């Protein structure tokens, strides 16, 4: 499924929709479709949602494919990127 407000999906009518809520909604969708286990693939914001699904529902997510990996960057790393070593 596409994320609310992205691609061909309309934005949500309830304010405050976040990636954690999207992960929960997609998990419920997969269960309603009859899938007790499934594989998640995501890029950009979908990478965040997919990672949350794997963390929140580890017994249901059989695999996770991310096309965008986001390393944790500290302020020191940002300074090194901007100023050089």
Coordinates of C-alpha atoms in Angstrom, one line a residue:
X1 CA 0.0 0.0 0.0
X2 CA 1.1 3.6 -0.5
X3 CA 1.5 5.8 2.5
X4 CA -1.2 8.3 3.3
X5 CA -0.5 11.6 1.5
X6 CA 2.0 10.0 -0.9
X7 CA 1.6 8.8 -4.4
X8 CA -2.0 8.3 -5.3
X9 CA -3.2 8.2 -1.7
X10 CA -5.1 11.0 -0.2
X11 CA -3.9 12.6 3.0
X12 CA -5.5 11.5 6.3
X13 CA -8.5 13.3 7.7
X14 CA -7.3 12.9 11.3
X15 CA -4.4 15.1 12.3
X16 CA -1.3 13.6 13.9
X17 CA -0.8 10.6 11.7
X18 CA 2.8 9.4 12.2
X19 CA 5.0 6.5 11.1
X20 CA 4.1 4.4 14.1
X21 CA 0.4 4.6 13.4
X22 CA 1.1 3.8 9.7
X23 CA 3.0 0.7 10.8
X24 CA 0.1 -0.4 13.0
X25 CA -2.5 0.2 10.2
X26 CA -0.4 -1.8 7.7
X27 CA 0.0 -4.6 10.1
X28 CA -3.8 -4.7 10.7
X29 CA -4.3 -4.6 6.9
X30 CA -2.0 -7.6 6.4
X31 CA -4.0 -9.5 9.1
X32 CA -7.3 -8.6 7.5
X33 CA -6.0 -9.8 4.1
X34 CA -5.3 -13.2 5.8
X35 CA -1.5 -13.0 6.1
X36 CA -0.3 -14.0 9.6
X37 CA 3.3 -13.6 8.4
X38 CA 4.6 -11.3 5.7
X39 CA 7.7 -9.6 4.2
X40 CA 8.0 -5.8 4.3
X41 CA 9.8 -3.6 1.7
X42 CA 10.2 0.1 1.9
X43 CA 12.2 3.1 0.8
X44 CA 12.2 6.7 1.9
X45 CA 9.4 7.1 4.5
X46 CA 8.4 3.4 3.8
X47 CA 11.8 2.4 5.2
X48 CA 10.9 4.0 8.5
X49 CA 7.4 2.4 8.5
X50 CA 8.8 -1.0 7.5
X51 CA 11.5 -0.9 10.2
X52 CA 8.8 0.0 12.8
X53 CA 6.7 -2.9 11.6
X54 CA 9.6 -5.3 12.0
X55 CA 10.3 -3.9 15.5
X56 CA 6.7 -3.8 16.7
X57 CA 5.6 -7.2 15.2
X58 CA 8.7 -9.4 15.0
X59 CA 6.7 -12.6 15.0
X60 CA 4.8 -11.5 12.0
X61 CA 7.5 -9.9 9.8
X62 CA 9.5 -12.7 8.1
X63 CA 11.8 -10.3 6.3
X64 CA 12.6 -6.6 5.8
X65 CA 14.0 -5.1 2.6
X66 CA 15.0 -1.5 2.8
X67 CA 16.0 0.6 -0.2
X68 CA 17.0 3.5 2.0
X69 CA 19.1 3.0 5.1
X70 CA 19.4 5.8 7.5
X71 CA 22.5 5.7 9.7
X72 CA 22.5 7.6 13.0
X73 CA 24.4 10.8 12.4
X74 CA 25.7 12.7 15.4
X75 CA 26.3 16.5 15.4
X76 CA 30.1 15.7 15.2
X77 CA 29.5 13.7 12.0
X78 CA 27.6 16.6 10.5
X79 CA 30.4 19.0 11.3
X80 CA 32.9 16.6 9.7
X81 CA 30.8 16.4 6.6
X82 CA 30.5 20.1 6.3
X83 CA 34.0 21.1 7.3
X84 CA 35.9 18.0 6.3
X85 CA 38.2 16.0 8.5

